[in-house]
Amino acid sequence: MTSKNSSRKSWRDFEKKGFCNFGKIINSRNCLNLQKKISKLRKLDKNIFYKTENEFNKKGRYHKYAPGSKDHNLLISKELNQNLDFIEKNPLFTKNVEKILGKNYKIFKKTIVRSVPYSILPTWIKNKVSDIGRPNLNPYIKDKFQDIQYFLNADFHQDMQSGRKFCTFYIYLDDVYTKDSYLQVLEGSHILGAQPYPHYLRKSNKDDNLWYYNDLKSVIEVKRKNVMGKGGTVSCWHGLSLHGTYYNYSKSPRISFRYLIEPNKKAKNSPFLKSFEKIKNKIVIKKNARLDINPDSSFRKTGMSISS
């Protein structure tokens, strides 16, 4: 569990770093029980995917495939019928959210995120997404199962593209270590504001955790922080912080919860809202925010920096 002193340090540094790892602050047993319940309701095997690319071309789509904030979302469904008070009313969780965003914050979306083990993926999908940086797998999954968000990997990217100001809070239900597609966050990357994807990133030859990030005007050094730990581990990042995950080489389809939380606009002294005073560029890109998306919304091959 994160100590009081280290938590205070995290809150104080959030304006500069745009990231906090609070450690294991949620009960691991409750997380594991819920993970088992989700896994029972939504078994992960090759049957949830379209069998061939031809079948996908006939039945699949590249739009309206993600869980909604109010519907087609297993986490908030009557089928799961799960009380989430052990997270959302957990004193350590609420205290940490308040310290970053201020009181009277608002959770406007919560979803289940599943990291798909590389070995489970059908060969035709592996071939199709091998050079795609952000291969959201939901388009290739049958409609019935799209109430969970599935990823193979996610290159370094930003969550906040619409201009709506929010933080992402991420909760591991499983124990997550080296092979489990652990989260990687680039501290301080939010300072350059909204930037188009793929991002201008280079890794240091001397330090694997040191990266150089630029906006075509200036270059900044950012440190990579890896989030690993027991089920119940909670981390958060600024909506403009670069973060991602690489392939899941374990046998476990890691399950996590993703909360998008916005601040009370009156909490102007919160670390999150104060962080915008340090941001150098605009916080929204109106055109060409994602260069990896084709006009028909299909994915364009761009390679990925997170694998370097």
JSON list of C-alpha atoms in Angstrom, two decimals, residues 184-303:
[
{"chain": "A", "resi": 184, "resn": "GLN", "atom": "CA", "xyz": [3.99, 2.28, -19.46]},
{"chain": "A", "resi": 185, "resn": "VAL", "atom": "CA", "xyz": [3.58, 6.03, -18.91]},
{"chain": "A", "resi": 186, "resn": "LEU", "atom": "CA", "xyz": [5.92, 8.82, -20.04]},
{"chain": "A", "resi": 187, "resn": "GLU", "atom": "CA", "xyz": [6.13, 11.30, -17.17]},
{"chain": "A", "resi": 188, "resn": "GLY", "atom": "CA", "xyz": [5.95, 14.96, -18.15]},
{"chain": "A", "resi": 189, "resn": "SER", "atom": "CA", "xyz": [4.77, 14.28, -21.70]},
{"chain": "A", "resi": 190, "resn": "HIS", "atom": "CA", "xyz": [1.53, 16.19, -21.12]},
{"chain": "A", "resi": 191, "resn": "ILE", "atom": "CA", "xyz": [3.57, 19.43, -21.12]},
{"chain": "A", "resi": 192, "resn": "LEU", "atom": "CA", "xyz": [3.62, 19.51, -24.94]},
{"chain": "A", "resi": 193, "resn": "GLY", "atom": "CA", "xyz": [-0.18, 19.50, -25.10]},
{"chain": "A", "resi": 194, "resn": "ALA", "atom": "CA", "xyz": [-2.20, 17.69, -27.73]},
{"chain": "A", "resi": 195, "resn": "GLN", "atom": "CA", "xyz": [-0.06, 16.20, -30.49]},
{"chain": "A", "resi": 196, "resn": "PRO", "atom": "CA", "xyz": [-1.04, 14.09, -33.52]},
{"chain": "A", "resi": 197, "resn": "TYR", "atom": "CA", "xyz": [-0.47, 10.36, -33.43]},
{"chain": "A", "resi": 198, "resn": "PRO", "atom": "CA", "xyz": [2.06, 8.82, -34.23]},
{"chain": "A", "resi": 199, "resn": "HIS", "atom": "CA", "xyz": [4.05, 10.93, -31.79]},
{"chain": "A", "resi": 200, "resn": "TYR", "atom": "CA", "xyz": [7.56, 12.23, -32.33]},
{"chain": "A", "resi": 201, "resn": "LEU", "atom": "CA", "xyz": [9.39, 9.96, -29.88]},
{"chain": "A", "resi": 202, "resn": "ARG", "atom": "CA", "xyz": [12.88, 8.52, -29.68]},
{"chain": "A", "resi": 203, "resn": "LYS", "atom": "CA", "xyz": [14.34, 6.28, -26.98]},
{"chain": "A", "resi": 204, "resn": "SER", "atom": "CA", "xyz": [17.75, 7.01, -25.50]},
{"chain": "A", "resi": 205, "resn": "ASN", "atom": "CA", "xyz": [20.55, 4.63, -26.47]},
{"chain": "A", "resi": 206, "resn": "LYS", "atom": "CA", "xyz": [21.94, 4.83, -22.93]},
{"chain": "A", "resi": 207, "resn": "ASP", "atom": "CA", "xyz": [18.78, 4.51, -20.83]},
{"chain": "A", "resi": 208, "resn": "ASP", "atom": "CA", "xyz": [15.75, 2.43, -21.85]},
{"chain": "A", "resi": 209, "resn": "ASN", "atom": "CA", "xyz": [13.53, 4.54, -19.59]},
{"chain": "A", "resi": 210, "resn": "LEU", "atom": "CA", "xyz": [14.64, 7.88, -21.02]},
{"chain": "A", "resi": 211, "resn": "TRP", "atom": "CA", "xyz": [12.75, 9.15, -24.07]},
{"chain": "A", "resi": 212, "resn": "TYR", "atom": "CA", "xyz": [12.98, 12.30, -26.18]},
{"chain": "A", "resi": 213, "resn": "TYR", "atom": "CA", "xyz": [9.65, 13.82, -27.20]},
{"chain": "A", "resi": 214, "resn": "ASN", "atom": "CA", "xyz": [9.17, 16.78, -29.52]},
{"chain": "A", "resi": 215, "resn": "ASP", "atom": "CA", "xyz": [6.44, 18.98, -30.99]},
{"chain": "A", "resi": 216, "resn": "LEU", "atom": "CA", "xyz": [8.54, 20.06, -34.03]},
{"chain": "A", "resi": 217, "resn": "LYS", "atom": "CA", "xyz": [9.50, 23.18, -32.08]},
{"chain": "A", "resi": 218, "resn": "SER", "atom": "CA", "xyz": [11.26, 21.87, -28.99]},
{"chain": "A", "resi": 219, "resn": "VAL", "atom": "CA", "xyz": [12.48, 18.60, -27.50]},
{"chain": "A", "resi": 220, "resn": "ILE", "atom": "CA", "xyz": [11.87, 17.49, -23.93]},
{"chain": "A", "resi": 221, "resn": "GLU", "atom": "CA", "xyz": [13.17, 14.53, -21.93]},
{"chain": "A", "resi": 222, "resn": "VAL", "atom": "CA", "xyz": [10.51, 12.28, -20.44]},
{"chain": "A", "resi": 223, "resn": "LYS", "atom": "CA", "xyz": [10.94, 9.31, -18.12]},
{"chain": "A", "resi": 224, "resn": "ARG", "atom": "CA", "xyz": [9.11, 6.04, -18.69]},
{"chain": "A", "resi": 225, "resn": "LYS", "atom": "CA", "xyz": [7.37, 4.64, -15.61]},
{"chain": "A", "resi": 226, "resn": "ASN", "atom": "CA", "xyz": [6.24, 1.02, -15.64]},
{"chain": "A", "resi": 227, "resn": "VAL", "atom": "CA", "xyz": [3.16, 0.05, -13.64]},
{"chain": "A", "resi": 228, "resn": "MET", "atom": "CA", "xyz": [3.37, -3.45, -12.19]},
{"chain": "A", "resi": 229, "resn": "GLY", "atom": "CA", "xyz": [1.91, -4.93, -9.05]},
{"chain": "A", "resi": 230, "resn": "LYS", "atom": "CA", "xyz": [-0.80, -6.93, -7.35]},
{"chain": "A", "resi": 231, "resn": "GLY", "atom": "CA", "xyz": [-4.48, -6.84, -8.19]},
{"chain": "A", "resi": 232, "resn": "GLY", "atom": "CA", "xyz": [-5.88, -3.67, -6.64]},
{"chain": "A", "resi": 233, "resn": "THR", "atom": "CA", "xyz": [-3.00, -1.51, -7.88]},
{"chain": "A", "resi": 234, "resn": "VAL", "atom": "CA", "xyz": [-4.27, 1.92, -8.95]},
{"chain": "A", "resi": 235, "resn": "SER", "atom": "CA", "xyz": [-2.53, 4.45, -11.18]},
{"chain": "A", "resi": 236, "resn": "CYS", "atom": "CA", "xyz": [-3.66, 7.60, -12.94]},
{"chain": "A", "resi": 237, "resn": "TRP", "atom": "CA", "xyz": [-2.45, 9.88, -15.68]},
{"chain": "A", "resi": 238, "resn": "HIS", "atom": "CA", "xyz": [-3.29, 13.22, -17.25]},
{"chain": "A", "resi": 239, "resn": "GLY", "atom": "CA", "xyz": [-5.50, 13.01, -20.34]},
{"chain": "A", "resi": 240, "resn": "LEU", "atom": "CA", "xyz": [-2.57, 14.37, -22.38]},
{"chain": "A", "resi": 241, "resn": "SER", "atom": "CA", "xyz": [0.10, 12.05, -20.93]},
{"chain": "A", "resi": 242, "resn": "LEU", "atom": "CA", "xyz": [1.58, 9.52, -23.33]},
{"chain": "A", "resi": 243, "resn": "HIS", "atom": "CA", "xyz": [1.00, 5.94, -22.22]},
{"chain": "A", "resi": 244, "resn": "GLY", "atom": "CA", "xyz": [0.72, 2.50, -23.74]},
{"chain": "A", "resi": 245, "resn": "THR", "atom": "CA", "xyz": [1.22, -1.25, -23.41]},
{"chain": "A", "resi": 246, "resn": "TYR", "atom": "CA", "xyz": [3.12, -3.86, -25.39]},
{"chain": "A", "resi": 247, "resn": "TYR", "atom": "CA", "xyz": [2.02, -7.41, -26.25]},
{"chain": "A", "resi": 248, "resn": "ASN", "atom": "CA", "xyz": [0.74, -9.76, -23.57]},
{"chain": "A", "resi": 249, "resn": "TYR", "atom": "CA", "xyz": [3.06, -12.76, -23.67]},
{"chain": "A", "resi": 250, "resn": "SER", "atom": "CA", "xyz": [1.53, -14.46, -20.64]},
{"chain": "A", "resi": 251, "resn": "LYS", "atom": "CA", "xyz": [-1.41, -16.87, -20.72]},
{"chain": "A", "resi": 252, "resn": "SER", "atom": "CA", "xyz": [-3.53, -14.51, -18.62]},
{"chain": "A", "resi": 253, "resn": "PRO", "atom": "CA", "xyz": [-6.02, -12.18, -20.34]},
{"chain": "A", "resi": 254, "resn": "ARG", "atom": "CA", "xyz": [-5.27, -9.32, -17.95]},
{"chain": "A", "resi": 255, "resn": "ILE", "atom": "CA", "xyz": [-8.45, -7.51, -16.88]},
{"chain": "A", "resi": 256, "resn": "SER", "atom": "CA", "xyz": [-8.41, -3.90, -15.72]},
{"chain": "A", "resi": 257, "resn": "PHE", "atom": "CA", "xyz": [-10.93, -1.14, -15.10]},
{"chain": "A", "resi": 258, "resn": "ARG", "atom": "CA", "xyz": [-10.57, 2.19, -16.86]},
{"chain": "A", "resi": 259, "resn": "TYR", "atom": "CA", "xyz": [-12.24, 5.19, -15.24]},
{"chain": "A", "resi": 260, "resn": "LEU", "atom": "CA", "xyz": [-12.43, 8.53, -17.05]},
{"chain": "A", "resi": 261, "resn": "ILE", "atom": "CA", "xyz": [-12.90, 11.21, -14.39]},
{"chain": "A", "resi": 262, "resn": "GLU", "atom": "CA", "xyz": [-13.32, 14.94, -14.85]},
{"chain": "A", "resi": 263, "resn": "PRO", "atom": "CA", "xyz": [-12.77, 17.60, -12.17]},
{"chain": "A", "resi": 264, "resn": "ASN", "atom": "CA", "xyz": [-15.11, 20.01, -10.57]},
{"chain": "A", "resi": 265, "resn": "LYS", "atom": "CA", "xyz": [-14.33, 23.13, -12.62]},
{"chain": "A", "resi": 266, "resn": "LYS", "atom": "CA", "xyz": [-14.37, 25.20, -9.42]},
{"chain": "A", "resi": 267, "resn": "ALA", "atom": "CA", "xyz": [-11.43, 23.21, -8.03]},
{"chain": "A", "resi": 268, "resn": "LYS", "atom": "CA", "xyz": [-8.97, 25.54, -9.74]},
{"chain": "A", "resi": 269, "resn": "ASN", "atom": "CA", "xyz": [-6.17, 24.79, -7.30]},
{"chain": "A", "resi": 270, "resn": "SER", "atom": "CA", "xyz": [-6.28, 21.05, -7.92]},
{"chain": "A", "resi": 271, "resn": "PRO", "atom": "CA", "xyz": [-3.01, 19.63, -9.32]},
{"chain": "A", "resi": 272, "resn": "PHE", "atom": "CA", "xyz": [-4.85, 18.56, -12.47]},
{"chain": "A", "resi": 273, "resn": "LEU", "atom": "CA", "xyz": [-6.32, 21.95, -13.39]},
{"chain": "A", "resi": 274, "resn": "LYS", "atom": "CA", "xyz": [-3.15, 23.76, -12.34]},
{"chain": "A", "resi": 275, "resn": "SER", "atom": "CA", "xyz": [-1.17, 21.52, -14.69]},
{"chain": "A", "resi": 276, "resn": "PHE", "atom": "CA", "xyz": [-2.69, 23.30, -17.67]},
{"chain": "A", "resi": 277, "resn": "GLU", "atom": "CA", "xyz": [-0.75, 26.42, -16.72]},
{"chain": "A", "resi": 278, "resn": "LYS", "atom": "CA", "xyz": [2.43, 24.54, -17.66]},
{"chain": "A", "resi": 279, "resn": "ILE", "atom": "CA", "xyz": [1.20, 23.16, -20.99]},
{"chain": "A", "resi": 280, "resn": "LYS", "atom": "CA", "xyz": [2.95, 24.78, -23.95]},
{"chain": "A", "resi": 281, "resn": "ASN", "atom": "CA", "xyz": [0.53, 24.08, -26.80]},
{"chain": "A", "resi": 282, "resn": "LYS", "atom": "CA", "xyz": [-3.18, 23.70, -27.49]},
{"chain": "A", "resi": 283, "resn": "ILE", "atom": "CA", "xyz": [-5.06, 20.96, -25.67]},
{"chain": "A", "resi": 284, "resn": "VAL", "atom": "CA", "xyz": [-7.12, 19.86, -28.67]},
{"chain": "A", "resi": 285, "resn": "ILE", "atom": "CA", "xyz": [-6.36, 19.10, -32.31]},
{"chain": "A", "resi": 286, "resn": "LYS", "atom": "CA", "xyz": [-9.30, 19.81, -34.59]},
{"chain": "A", "resi": 287, "resn": "LYS", "atom": "CA", "xyz": [-7.95, 18.08, -37.70]},
{"chain": "A", "resi": 288, "resn": "ASN", "atom": "CA", "xyz": [-5.70, 15.09, -38.33]},
{"chain": "A", "resi": 289, "resn": "ALA", "atom": "CA", "xyz": [-5.33, 14.11, -34.69]},
{"chain": "A", "resi": 290, "resn": "ARG", "atom": "CA", "xyz": [-4.84, 10.47, -35.69]},
{"chain": "A", "resi": 291, "resn": "LEU", "atom": "CA", "xyz": [-2.81, 9.77, -38.79]},
{"chain": "A", "resi": 292, "resn": "ASP", "atom": "CA", "xyz": [-3.23, 6.03, -38.24]},
{"chain": "A", "resi": 293, "resn": "ILE", "atom": "CA", "xyz": [-6.90, 6.12, -39.23]},
{"chain": "A", "resi": 294, "resn": "ASN", "atom": "CA", "xyz": [-8.02, 5.92, -42.87]},
{"chain": "A", "resi": 295, "resn": "PRO", "atom": "CA", "xyz": [-11.01, 7.90, -44.21]},
{"chain": "A", "resi": 296, "resn": "ASP", "atom": "CA", "xyz": [-13.19, 4.77, -43.82]},
{"chain": "A", "resi": 297, "resn": "SER", "atom": "CA", "xyz": [-12.08, 4.53, -40.13]},
{"chain": "A", "resi": 298, "resn": "SER", "atom": "CA", "xyz": [-9.96, 1.43, -40.75]},
{"chain": "A", "resi": 299, "resn": "PHE", "atom": "CA", "xyz": [-6.48, 1.27, -39.27]},
{"chain": "A", "resi": 300, "resn": "ARG", "atom": "CA", "xyz": [-3.43, 2.44, -41.21]},
{"chain": "A", "resi": 301, "resn": "LYS", "atom": "CA", "xyz": [-0.06, 0.74, -40.70]},
{"chain": "A", "resi": 302, "resn": "THR", "atom": "CA", "xyz": [2.36, 3.10, -38.96]},
{"chain": "A", "resi": 303, "resn": "GLY", "atom": "CA", "xyz": [4.62, 0.83, -36.91]}
]
